[in-house]
PDB file of C-alpha atoms in Angstrom:
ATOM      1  CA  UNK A  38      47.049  14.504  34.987  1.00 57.00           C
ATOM      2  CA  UNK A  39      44.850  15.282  32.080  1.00 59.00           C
ATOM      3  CA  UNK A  40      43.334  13.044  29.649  1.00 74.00           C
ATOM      4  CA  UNK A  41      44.847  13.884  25.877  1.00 80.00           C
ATOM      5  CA  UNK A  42      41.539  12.941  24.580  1.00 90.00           C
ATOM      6  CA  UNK A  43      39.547  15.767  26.695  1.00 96.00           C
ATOM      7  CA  UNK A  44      37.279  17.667  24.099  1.00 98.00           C
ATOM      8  CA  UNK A  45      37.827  21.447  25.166  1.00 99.00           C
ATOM      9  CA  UNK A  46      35.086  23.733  23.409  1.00 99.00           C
ATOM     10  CA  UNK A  47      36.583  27.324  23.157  1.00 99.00           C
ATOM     11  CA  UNK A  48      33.847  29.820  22.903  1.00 99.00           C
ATOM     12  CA  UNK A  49      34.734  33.257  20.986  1.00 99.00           C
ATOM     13  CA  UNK A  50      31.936  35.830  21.361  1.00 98.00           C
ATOM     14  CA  UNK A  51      32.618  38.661  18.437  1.00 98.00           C
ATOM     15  CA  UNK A  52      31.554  41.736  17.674  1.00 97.00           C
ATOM     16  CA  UNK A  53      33.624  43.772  14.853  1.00 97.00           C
ATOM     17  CA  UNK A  54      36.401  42.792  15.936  1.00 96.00           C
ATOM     18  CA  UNK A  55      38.208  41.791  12.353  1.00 96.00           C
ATOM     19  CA  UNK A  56      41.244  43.351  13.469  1.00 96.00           C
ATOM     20  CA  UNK A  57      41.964  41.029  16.390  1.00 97.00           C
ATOM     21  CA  UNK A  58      39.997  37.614  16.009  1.00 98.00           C
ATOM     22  CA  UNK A  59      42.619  35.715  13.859  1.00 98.00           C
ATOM     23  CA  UNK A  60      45.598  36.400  16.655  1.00 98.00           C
ATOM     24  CA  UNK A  61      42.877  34.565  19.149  1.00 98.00           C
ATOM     25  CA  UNK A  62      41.944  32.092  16.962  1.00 98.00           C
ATOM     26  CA  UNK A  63      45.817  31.357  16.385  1.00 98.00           C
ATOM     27  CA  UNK A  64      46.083  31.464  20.005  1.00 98.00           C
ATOM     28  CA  UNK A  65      44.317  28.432  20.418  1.00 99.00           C
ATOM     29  CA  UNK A  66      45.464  26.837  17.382  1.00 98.00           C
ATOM     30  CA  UNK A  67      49.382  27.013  19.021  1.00 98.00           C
ATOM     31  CA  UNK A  68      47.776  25.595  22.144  1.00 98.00           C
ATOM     32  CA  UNK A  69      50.277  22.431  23.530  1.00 98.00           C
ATOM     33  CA  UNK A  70      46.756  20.817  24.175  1.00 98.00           C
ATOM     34  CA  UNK A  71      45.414  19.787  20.528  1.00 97.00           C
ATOM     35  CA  UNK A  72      42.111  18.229  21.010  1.00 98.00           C
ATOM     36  CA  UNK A  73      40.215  20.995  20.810  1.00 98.00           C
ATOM     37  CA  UNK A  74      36.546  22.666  18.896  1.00 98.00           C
ATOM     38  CA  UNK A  75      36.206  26.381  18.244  1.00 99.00           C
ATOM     39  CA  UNK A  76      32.919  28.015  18.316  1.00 99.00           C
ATOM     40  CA  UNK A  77      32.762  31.674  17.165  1.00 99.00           C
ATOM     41  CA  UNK A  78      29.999  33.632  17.878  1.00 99.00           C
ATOM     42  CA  UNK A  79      29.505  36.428  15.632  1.00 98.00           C
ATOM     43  CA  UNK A  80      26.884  38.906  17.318  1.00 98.00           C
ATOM     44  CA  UNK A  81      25.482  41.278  14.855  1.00 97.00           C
ATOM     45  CA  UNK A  82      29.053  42.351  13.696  1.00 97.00           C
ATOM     46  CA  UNK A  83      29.401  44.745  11.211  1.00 97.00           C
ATOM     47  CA  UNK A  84      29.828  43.654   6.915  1.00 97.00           C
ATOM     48  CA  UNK A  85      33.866  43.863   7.191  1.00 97.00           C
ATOM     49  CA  UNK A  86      34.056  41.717  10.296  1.00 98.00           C
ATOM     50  CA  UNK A  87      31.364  39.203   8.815  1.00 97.00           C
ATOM     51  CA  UNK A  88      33.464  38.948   5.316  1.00 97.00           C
ATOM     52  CA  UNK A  89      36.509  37.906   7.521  1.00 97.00           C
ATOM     53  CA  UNK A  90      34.725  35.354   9.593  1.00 97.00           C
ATOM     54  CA  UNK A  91      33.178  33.622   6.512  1.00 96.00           C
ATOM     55  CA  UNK A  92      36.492  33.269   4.810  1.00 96.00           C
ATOM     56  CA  UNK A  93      37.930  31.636   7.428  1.00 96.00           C
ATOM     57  CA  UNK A  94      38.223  27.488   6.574  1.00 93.00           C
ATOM     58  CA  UNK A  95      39.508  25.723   9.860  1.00 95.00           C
ATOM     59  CA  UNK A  96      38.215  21.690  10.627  1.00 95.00           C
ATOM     60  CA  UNK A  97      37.298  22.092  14.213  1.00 97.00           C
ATOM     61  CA  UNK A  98      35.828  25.744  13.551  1.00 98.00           C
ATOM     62  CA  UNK A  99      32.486  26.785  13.945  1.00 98.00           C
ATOM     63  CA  UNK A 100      30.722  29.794  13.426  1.00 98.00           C
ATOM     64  CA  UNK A 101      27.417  30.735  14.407  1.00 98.00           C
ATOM     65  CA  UNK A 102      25.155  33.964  13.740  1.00 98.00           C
ATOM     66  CA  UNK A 103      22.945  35.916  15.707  1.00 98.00           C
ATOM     67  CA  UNK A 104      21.875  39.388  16.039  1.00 97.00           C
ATOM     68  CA  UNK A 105      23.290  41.503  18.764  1.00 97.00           C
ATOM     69  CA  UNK A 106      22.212  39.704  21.469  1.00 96.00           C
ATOM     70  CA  UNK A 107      25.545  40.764  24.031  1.00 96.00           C
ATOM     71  CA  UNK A 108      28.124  38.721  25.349  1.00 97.00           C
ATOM     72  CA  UNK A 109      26.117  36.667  27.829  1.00 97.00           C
ATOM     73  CA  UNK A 110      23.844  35.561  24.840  1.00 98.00           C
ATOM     74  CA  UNK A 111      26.665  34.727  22.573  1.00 98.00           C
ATOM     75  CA  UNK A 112      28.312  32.850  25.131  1.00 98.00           C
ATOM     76  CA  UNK A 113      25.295  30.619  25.840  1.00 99.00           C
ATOM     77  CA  UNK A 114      24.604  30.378  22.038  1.00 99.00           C
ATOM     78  CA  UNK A 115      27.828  28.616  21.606  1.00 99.00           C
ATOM     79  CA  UNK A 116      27.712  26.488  24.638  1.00 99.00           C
ATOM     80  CA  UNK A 117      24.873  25.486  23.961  1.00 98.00           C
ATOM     81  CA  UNK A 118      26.268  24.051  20.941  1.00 98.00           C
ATOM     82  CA  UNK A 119      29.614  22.628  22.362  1.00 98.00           C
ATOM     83  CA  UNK A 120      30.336  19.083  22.404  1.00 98.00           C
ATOM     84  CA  UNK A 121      32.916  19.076  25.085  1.00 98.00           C
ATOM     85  CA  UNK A 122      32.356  18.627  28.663  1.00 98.00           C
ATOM     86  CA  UNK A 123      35.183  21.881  29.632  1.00 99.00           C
ATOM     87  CA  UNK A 124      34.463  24.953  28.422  1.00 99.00           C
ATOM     88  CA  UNK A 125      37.115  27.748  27.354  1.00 99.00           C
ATOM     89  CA  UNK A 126      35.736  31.724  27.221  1.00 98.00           C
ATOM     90  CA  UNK A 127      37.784  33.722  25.107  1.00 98.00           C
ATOM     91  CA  UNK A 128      37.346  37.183  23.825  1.00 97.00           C
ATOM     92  CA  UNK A 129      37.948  37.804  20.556  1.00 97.00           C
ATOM     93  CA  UNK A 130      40.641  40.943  21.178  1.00 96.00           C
ATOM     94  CA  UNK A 131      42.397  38.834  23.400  1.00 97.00           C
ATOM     95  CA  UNK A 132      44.754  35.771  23.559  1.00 98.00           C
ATOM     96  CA  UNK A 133      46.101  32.834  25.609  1.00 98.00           C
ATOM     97  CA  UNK A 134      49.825  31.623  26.082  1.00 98.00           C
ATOM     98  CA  UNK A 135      50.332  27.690  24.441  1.00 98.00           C
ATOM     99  CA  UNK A 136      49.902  25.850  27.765  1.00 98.00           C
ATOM    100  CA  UNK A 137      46.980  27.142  29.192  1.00 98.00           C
ATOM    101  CA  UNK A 138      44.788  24.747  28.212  1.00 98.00           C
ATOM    102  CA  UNK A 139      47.131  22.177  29.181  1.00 98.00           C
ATOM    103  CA  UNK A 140      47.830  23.652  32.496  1.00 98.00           C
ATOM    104  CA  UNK A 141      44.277  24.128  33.145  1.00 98.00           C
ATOM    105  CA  UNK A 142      43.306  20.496  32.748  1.00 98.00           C
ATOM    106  CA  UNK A 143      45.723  18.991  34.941  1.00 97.00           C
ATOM    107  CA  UNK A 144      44.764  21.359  37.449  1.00 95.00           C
ATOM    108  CA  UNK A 145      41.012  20.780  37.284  1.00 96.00           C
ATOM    109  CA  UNK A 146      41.862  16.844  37.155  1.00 94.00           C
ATOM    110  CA  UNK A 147      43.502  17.139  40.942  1.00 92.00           C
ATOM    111  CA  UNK A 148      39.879  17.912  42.209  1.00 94.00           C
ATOM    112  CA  UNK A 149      36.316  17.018  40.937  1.00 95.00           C
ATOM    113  CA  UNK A 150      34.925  20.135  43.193  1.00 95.00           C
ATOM    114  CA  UNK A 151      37.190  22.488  41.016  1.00 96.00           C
ATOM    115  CA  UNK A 152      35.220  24.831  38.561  1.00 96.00           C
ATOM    116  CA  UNK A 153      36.877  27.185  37.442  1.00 96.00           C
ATOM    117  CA  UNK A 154      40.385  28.187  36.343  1.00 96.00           C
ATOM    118  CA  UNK A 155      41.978  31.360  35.822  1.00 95.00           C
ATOM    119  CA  UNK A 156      45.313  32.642  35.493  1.00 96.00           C
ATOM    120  CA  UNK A 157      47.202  35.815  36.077  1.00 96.00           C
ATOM    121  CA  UNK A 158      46.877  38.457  33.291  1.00 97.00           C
ATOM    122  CA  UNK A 159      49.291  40.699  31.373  1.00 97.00           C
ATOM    123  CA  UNK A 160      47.293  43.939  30.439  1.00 97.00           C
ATOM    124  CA  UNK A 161      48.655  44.993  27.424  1.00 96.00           C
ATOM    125  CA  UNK A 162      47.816  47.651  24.516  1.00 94.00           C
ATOM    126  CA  UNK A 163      49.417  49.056  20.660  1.00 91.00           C
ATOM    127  CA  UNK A 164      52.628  49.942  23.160  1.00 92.00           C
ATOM    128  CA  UNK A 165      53.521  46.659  25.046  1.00 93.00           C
ATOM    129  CA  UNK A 166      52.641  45.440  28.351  1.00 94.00           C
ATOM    130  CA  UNK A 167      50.984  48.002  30.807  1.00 95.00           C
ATOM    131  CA  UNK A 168      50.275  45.842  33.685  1.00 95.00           C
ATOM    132  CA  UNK A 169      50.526  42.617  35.302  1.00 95.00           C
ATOM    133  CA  UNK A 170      47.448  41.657  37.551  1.00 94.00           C
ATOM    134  CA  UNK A 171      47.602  38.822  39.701  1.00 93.00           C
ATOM    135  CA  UNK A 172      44.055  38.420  40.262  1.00 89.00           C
ATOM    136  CA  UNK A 173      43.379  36.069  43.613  1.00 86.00           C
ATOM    137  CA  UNK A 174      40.698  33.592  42.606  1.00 80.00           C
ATOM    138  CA  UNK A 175      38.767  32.445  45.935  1.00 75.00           C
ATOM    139  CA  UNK A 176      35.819  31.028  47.084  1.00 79.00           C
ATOM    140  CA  UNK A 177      32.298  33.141  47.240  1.00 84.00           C
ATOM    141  CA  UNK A 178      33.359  35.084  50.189  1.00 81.00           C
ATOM    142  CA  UNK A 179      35.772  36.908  48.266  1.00 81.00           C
ATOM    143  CA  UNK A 180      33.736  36.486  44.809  1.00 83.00           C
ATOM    144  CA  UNK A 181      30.653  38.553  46.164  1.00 80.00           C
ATOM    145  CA  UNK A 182      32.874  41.592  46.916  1.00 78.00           C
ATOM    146  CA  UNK A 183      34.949  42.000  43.486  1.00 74.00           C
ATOM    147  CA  UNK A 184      35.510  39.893  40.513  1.00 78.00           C
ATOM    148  CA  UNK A 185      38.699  38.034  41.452  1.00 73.00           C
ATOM    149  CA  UNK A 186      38.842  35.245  38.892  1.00 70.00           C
ATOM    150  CA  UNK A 187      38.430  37.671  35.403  1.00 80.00           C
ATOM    151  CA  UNK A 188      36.191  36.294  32.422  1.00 85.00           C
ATOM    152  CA  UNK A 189      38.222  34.109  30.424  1.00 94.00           C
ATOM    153  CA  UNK A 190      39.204  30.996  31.824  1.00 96.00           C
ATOM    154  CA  UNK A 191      38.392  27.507  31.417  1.00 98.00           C
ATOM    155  CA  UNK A 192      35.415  25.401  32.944  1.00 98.00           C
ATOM    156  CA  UNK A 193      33.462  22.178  33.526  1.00 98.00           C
ATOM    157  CA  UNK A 194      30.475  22.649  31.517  1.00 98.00           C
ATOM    158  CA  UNK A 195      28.187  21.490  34.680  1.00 98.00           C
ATOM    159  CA  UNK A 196      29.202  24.439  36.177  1.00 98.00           C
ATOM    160  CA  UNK A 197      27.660  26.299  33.059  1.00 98.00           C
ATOM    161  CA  UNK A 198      24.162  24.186  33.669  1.00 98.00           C
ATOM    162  CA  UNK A 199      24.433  24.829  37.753  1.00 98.00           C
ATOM    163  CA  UNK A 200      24.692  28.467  37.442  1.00 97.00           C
ATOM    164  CA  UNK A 201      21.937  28.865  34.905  1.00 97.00           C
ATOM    165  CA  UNK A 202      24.308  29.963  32.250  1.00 98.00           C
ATOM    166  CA  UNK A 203      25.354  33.613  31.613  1.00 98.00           C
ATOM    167  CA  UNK A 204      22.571  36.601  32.581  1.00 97.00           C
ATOM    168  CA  UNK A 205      21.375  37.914  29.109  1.00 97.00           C
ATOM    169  CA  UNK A 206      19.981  40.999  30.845  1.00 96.00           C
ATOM    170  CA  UNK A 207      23.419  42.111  31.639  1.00 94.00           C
ATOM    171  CA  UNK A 208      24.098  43.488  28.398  1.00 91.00           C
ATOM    172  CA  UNK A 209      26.629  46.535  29.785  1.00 90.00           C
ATOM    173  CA  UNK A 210      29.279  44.140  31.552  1.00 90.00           C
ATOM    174  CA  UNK A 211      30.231  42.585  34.683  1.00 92.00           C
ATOM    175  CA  UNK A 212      28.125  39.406  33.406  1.00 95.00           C
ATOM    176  CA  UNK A 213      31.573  36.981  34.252  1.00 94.00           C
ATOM    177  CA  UNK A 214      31.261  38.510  37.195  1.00 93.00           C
ATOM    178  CA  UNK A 215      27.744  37.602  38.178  1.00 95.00           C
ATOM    179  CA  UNK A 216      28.335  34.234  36.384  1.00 96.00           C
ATOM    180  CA  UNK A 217      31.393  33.206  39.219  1.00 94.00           C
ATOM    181  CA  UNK A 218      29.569  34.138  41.550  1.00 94.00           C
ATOM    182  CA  UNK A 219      26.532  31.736  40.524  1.00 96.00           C
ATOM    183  CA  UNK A 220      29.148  29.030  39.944  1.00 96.00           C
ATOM    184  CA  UNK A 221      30.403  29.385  43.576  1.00 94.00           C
ATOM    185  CA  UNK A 222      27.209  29.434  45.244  1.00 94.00           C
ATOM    186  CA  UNK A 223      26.475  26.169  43.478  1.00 96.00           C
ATOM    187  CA  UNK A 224      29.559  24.767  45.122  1.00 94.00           C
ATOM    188  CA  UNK A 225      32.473  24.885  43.029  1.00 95.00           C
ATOM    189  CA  UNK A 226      35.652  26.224  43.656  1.00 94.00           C
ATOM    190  CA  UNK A 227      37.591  28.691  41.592  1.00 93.00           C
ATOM    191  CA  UNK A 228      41.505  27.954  41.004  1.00 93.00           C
ATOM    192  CA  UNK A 229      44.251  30.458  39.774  1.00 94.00           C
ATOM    193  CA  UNK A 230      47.379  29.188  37.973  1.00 96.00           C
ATOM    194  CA  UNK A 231      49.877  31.544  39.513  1.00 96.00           C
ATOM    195  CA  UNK A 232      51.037  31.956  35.797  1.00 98.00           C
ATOM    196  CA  UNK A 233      50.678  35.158  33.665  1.00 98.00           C
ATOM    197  CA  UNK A 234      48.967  33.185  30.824  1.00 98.00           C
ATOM    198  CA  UNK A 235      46.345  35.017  30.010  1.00 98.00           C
ATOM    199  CA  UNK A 236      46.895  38.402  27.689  1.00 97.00           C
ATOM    200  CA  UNK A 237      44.187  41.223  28.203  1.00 97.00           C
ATOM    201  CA  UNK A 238      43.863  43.846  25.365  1.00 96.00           C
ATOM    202  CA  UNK A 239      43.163  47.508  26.728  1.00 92.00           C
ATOM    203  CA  UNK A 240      41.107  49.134  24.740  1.00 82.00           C
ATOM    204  CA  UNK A 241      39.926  53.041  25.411  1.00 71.00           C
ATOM    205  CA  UNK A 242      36.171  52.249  24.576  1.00 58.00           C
ATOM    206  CA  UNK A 243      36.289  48.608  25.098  1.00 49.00           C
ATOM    207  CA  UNK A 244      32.776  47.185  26.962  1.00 50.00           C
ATOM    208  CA  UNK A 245      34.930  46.306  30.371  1.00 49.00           C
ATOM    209  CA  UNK A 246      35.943  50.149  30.691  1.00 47.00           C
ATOM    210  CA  UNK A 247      32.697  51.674  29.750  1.00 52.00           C
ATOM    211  CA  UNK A 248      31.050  49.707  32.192  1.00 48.00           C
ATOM    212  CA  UNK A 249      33.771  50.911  34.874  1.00 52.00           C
ATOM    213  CA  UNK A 250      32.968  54.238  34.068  1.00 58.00           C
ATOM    214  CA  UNK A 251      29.478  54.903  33.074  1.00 68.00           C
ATOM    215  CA  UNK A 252      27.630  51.608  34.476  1.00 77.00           C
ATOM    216  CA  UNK A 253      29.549  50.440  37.270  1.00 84.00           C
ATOM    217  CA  UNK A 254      27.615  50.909  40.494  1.00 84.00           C
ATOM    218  CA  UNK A 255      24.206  50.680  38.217  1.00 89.00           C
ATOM    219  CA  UNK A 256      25.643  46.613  37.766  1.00 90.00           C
ATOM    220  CA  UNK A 257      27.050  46.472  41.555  1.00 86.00           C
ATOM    221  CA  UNK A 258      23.194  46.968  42.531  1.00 87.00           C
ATOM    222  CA  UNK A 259      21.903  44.809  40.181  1.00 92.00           C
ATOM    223  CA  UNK A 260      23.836  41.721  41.044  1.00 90.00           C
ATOM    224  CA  UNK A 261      23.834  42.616  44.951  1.00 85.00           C
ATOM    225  CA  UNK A 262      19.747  42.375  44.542  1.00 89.00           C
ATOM    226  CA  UNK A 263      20.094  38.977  42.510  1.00 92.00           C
ATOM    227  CA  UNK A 264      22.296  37.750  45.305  1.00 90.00           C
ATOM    228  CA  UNK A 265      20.735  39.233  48.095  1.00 86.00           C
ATOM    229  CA  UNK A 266      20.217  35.941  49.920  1.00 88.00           C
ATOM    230  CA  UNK A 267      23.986  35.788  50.119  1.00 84.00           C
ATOM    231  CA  UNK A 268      23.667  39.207  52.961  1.00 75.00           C
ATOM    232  CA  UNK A 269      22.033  35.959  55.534  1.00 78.00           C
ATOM    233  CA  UNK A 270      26.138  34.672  55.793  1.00 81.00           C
ATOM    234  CA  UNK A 271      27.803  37.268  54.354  1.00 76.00           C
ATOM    235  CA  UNK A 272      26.201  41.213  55.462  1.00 69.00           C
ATOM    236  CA  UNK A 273      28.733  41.797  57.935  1.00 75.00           C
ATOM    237  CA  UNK A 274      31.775  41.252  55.218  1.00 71.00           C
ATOM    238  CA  UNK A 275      29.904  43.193  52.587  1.00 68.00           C
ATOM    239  CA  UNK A 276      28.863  46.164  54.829  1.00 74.00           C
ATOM    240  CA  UNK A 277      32.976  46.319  55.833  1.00 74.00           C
ATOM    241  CA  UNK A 278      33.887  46.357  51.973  1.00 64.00           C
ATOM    242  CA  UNK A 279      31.242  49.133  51.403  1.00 68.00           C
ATOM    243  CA  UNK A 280      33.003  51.115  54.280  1.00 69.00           C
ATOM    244  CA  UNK A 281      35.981  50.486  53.159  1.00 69.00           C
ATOM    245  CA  UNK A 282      35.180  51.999  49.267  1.00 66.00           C
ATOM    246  CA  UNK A 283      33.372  55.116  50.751  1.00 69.00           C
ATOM    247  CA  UNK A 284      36.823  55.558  52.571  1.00 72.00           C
ATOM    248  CA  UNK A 285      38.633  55.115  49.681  1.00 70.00           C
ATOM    249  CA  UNK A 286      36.771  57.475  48.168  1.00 70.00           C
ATOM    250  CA  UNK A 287      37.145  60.336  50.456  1.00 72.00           C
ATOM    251  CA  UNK A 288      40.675  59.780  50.779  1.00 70.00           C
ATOM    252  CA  UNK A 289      41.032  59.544  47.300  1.00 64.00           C
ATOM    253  CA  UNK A 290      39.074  62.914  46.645  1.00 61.00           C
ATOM    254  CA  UNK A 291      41.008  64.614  49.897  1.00 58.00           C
ATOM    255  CA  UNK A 292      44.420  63.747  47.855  1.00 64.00           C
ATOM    256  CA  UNK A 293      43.152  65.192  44.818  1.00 54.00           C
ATOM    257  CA  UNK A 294      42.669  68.444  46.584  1.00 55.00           C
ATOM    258  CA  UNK A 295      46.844  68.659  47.193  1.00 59.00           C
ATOM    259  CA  UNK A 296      47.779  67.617  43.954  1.00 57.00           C
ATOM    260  CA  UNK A 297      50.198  69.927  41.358  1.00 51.00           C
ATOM    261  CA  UNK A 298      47.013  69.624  38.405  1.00 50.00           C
ATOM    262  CA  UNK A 299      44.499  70.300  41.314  1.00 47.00           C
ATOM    263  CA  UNK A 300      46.379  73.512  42.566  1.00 52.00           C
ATOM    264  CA  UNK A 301      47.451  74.466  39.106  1.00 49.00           C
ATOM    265  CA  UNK A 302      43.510  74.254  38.044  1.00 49.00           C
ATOM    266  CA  UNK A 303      42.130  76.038  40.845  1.00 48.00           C
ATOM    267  CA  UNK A 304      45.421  79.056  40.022  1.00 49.00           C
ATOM    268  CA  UNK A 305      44.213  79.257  36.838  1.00 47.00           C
ATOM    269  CA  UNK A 306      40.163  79.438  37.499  1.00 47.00           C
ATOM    270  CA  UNK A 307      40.365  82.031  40.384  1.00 49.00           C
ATOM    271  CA  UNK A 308      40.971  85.052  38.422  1.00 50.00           C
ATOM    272  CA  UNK A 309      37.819  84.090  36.594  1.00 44.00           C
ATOM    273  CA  UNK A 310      35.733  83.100  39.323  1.00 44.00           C
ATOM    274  CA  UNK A 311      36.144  86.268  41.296  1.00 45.00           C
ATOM    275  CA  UNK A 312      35.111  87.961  38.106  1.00 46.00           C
ATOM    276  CA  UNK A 313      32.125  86.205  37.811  1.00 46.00           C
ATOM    277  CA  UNK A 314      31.410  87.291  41.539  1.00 50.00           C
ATOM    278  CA  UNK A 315      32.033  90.942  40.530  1.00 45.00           C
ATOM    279  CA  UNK A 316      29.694  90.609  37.846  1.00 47.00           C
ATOM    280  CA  UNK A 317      27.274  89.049  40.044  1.00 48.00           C
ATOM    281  CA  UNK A 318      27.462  91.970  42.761  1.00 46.00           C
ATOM    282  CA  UNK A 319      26.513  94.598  39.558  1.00 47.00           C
ATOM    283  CA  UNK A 320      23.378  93.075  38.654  1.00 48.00           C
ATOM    284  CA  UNK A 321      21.904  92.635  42.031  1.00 49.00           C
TER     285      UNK A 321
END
């Protein structure tokens, strides 16, 4: 069982987000485990969202400045101030359910070689609950093909110093990624509390789905290259799962073709495409 007397240090990177950071600062307030520090980490937030941080008067809060650094820097900023030895990352547009903390450290107490742990998620937005994700956790073999334990989670802070902290050149996301996957190859394992206790805010321009749709094979390659010792054990796995996404892929693109918004598109565009060929024909 946990010790009551564990110091957690919960790390809040922010960046203008005034609207949401007092629900995750409650968050950890309500948590059932008390002994706690918060460290915000404002990073180059815009005048409204500083105004709201500095009015904020909490005990075990701290808040810390810097320019905009990104998330890995803010994160490392305010571990490198925390005082306890587990680590909590929190965004500041999301939340965690009372126990987690609680949960987490009687979990991480059954095993010194434990890391991480996660939870399940509830994706939610301004409408309710959209999805429930019951991400696996696992060791590196699944870690080095997708990101199966999420970013927010609690951890020994020797895991933090093993894995070299958070990559500050991956400004455009996927850096908790690349950060579990350190962790692992340093030899810890990565636990998931088969709980939905962790609640995910979907945002349409939030930094996780702009790097799914603008940057997301650009930060595949990058942390495939930083890990490319890992192809020694692992090439034949990682070739499959690159197979395996091209299929997807094609299939994906071959259903596209038959659906009703496909058909109805291409209805619609052939009148006009077969008078751009007649228009074509007359100036040759």
């Amino acid at each position: 069982m946990s010790n009551l007397n564990d110091l957690v240090s919960v790390i809040i990177p922010c960046y203008n987000d005034h609207e949401y950071i007092h629900e995750a600062i409650n968050s950890i307030n309500n948590q059932t485990h008390k002994n706690v520090e918060i460290i915000i980490v404002d990073d180059g937030s815009d005048i409204k969202t500083k105004n709201i941080l500095k009015a904020i008067t909490q005990e075990n809060l701290t808040i810390l400045y810097q320019e905009n650094l990104g998330t890995s820097a803010a994160r490392n900023n305010g571990i490198n101030h925390a005082k306890g030895d587990y680590i909590l990352t929190l965004d500041a547009d999301d939340y965690f359910d009372p126990v987690f903390i609680s949960k987490a450290l009687n979990y991480i107490s059954i095993d010194k070689k434990i890391g991480i742990i996660s939870c399940w998620i509830k994706i939610f937005n301004d409408k309710g609950i959209v999805e429930m994700s019951k991400i696996p956790g696992g060791d590196l073999e699944t870690l080095i093909l997708f990101n199966s334990a999420s970013g927010n989670y609690l951890f020994r802070k020797k895991c933090w110093f093993d894995a070299g902290g958070y990559d500050e050149k991956m400004k455009k996301g996927y850096e908790d990624w690349e950060f579990n996957i350190s962790v692992a190859k340093a030899g810890w394992k990565t636990v998931i509390i088969e709980e939905y206790l962790f609640n995910y805010r979907k945002k349409n321009q939030s930094r996780n789905s702009q790097a799914n749709k603008f940057h997301k094979y650009e930060l595949y390659k990058y942390i495939y290259i930083k890990h490319k010792d890992l192809w020694n054990t692992y090439h034949e796995l990682m070739i499959e799962n690159l197979f395996s996404q091209m299929q997807a892929l094609e299939l994906g693109s071959h259903n596209l073709r038959k659906t009703i918004d496909y058909k109805l598109g291409k209805g619609i565009l052939t009148p006009y495409r077969f008078i751009k060929r007649v228009l074509l024909f007359y100036k040759k």
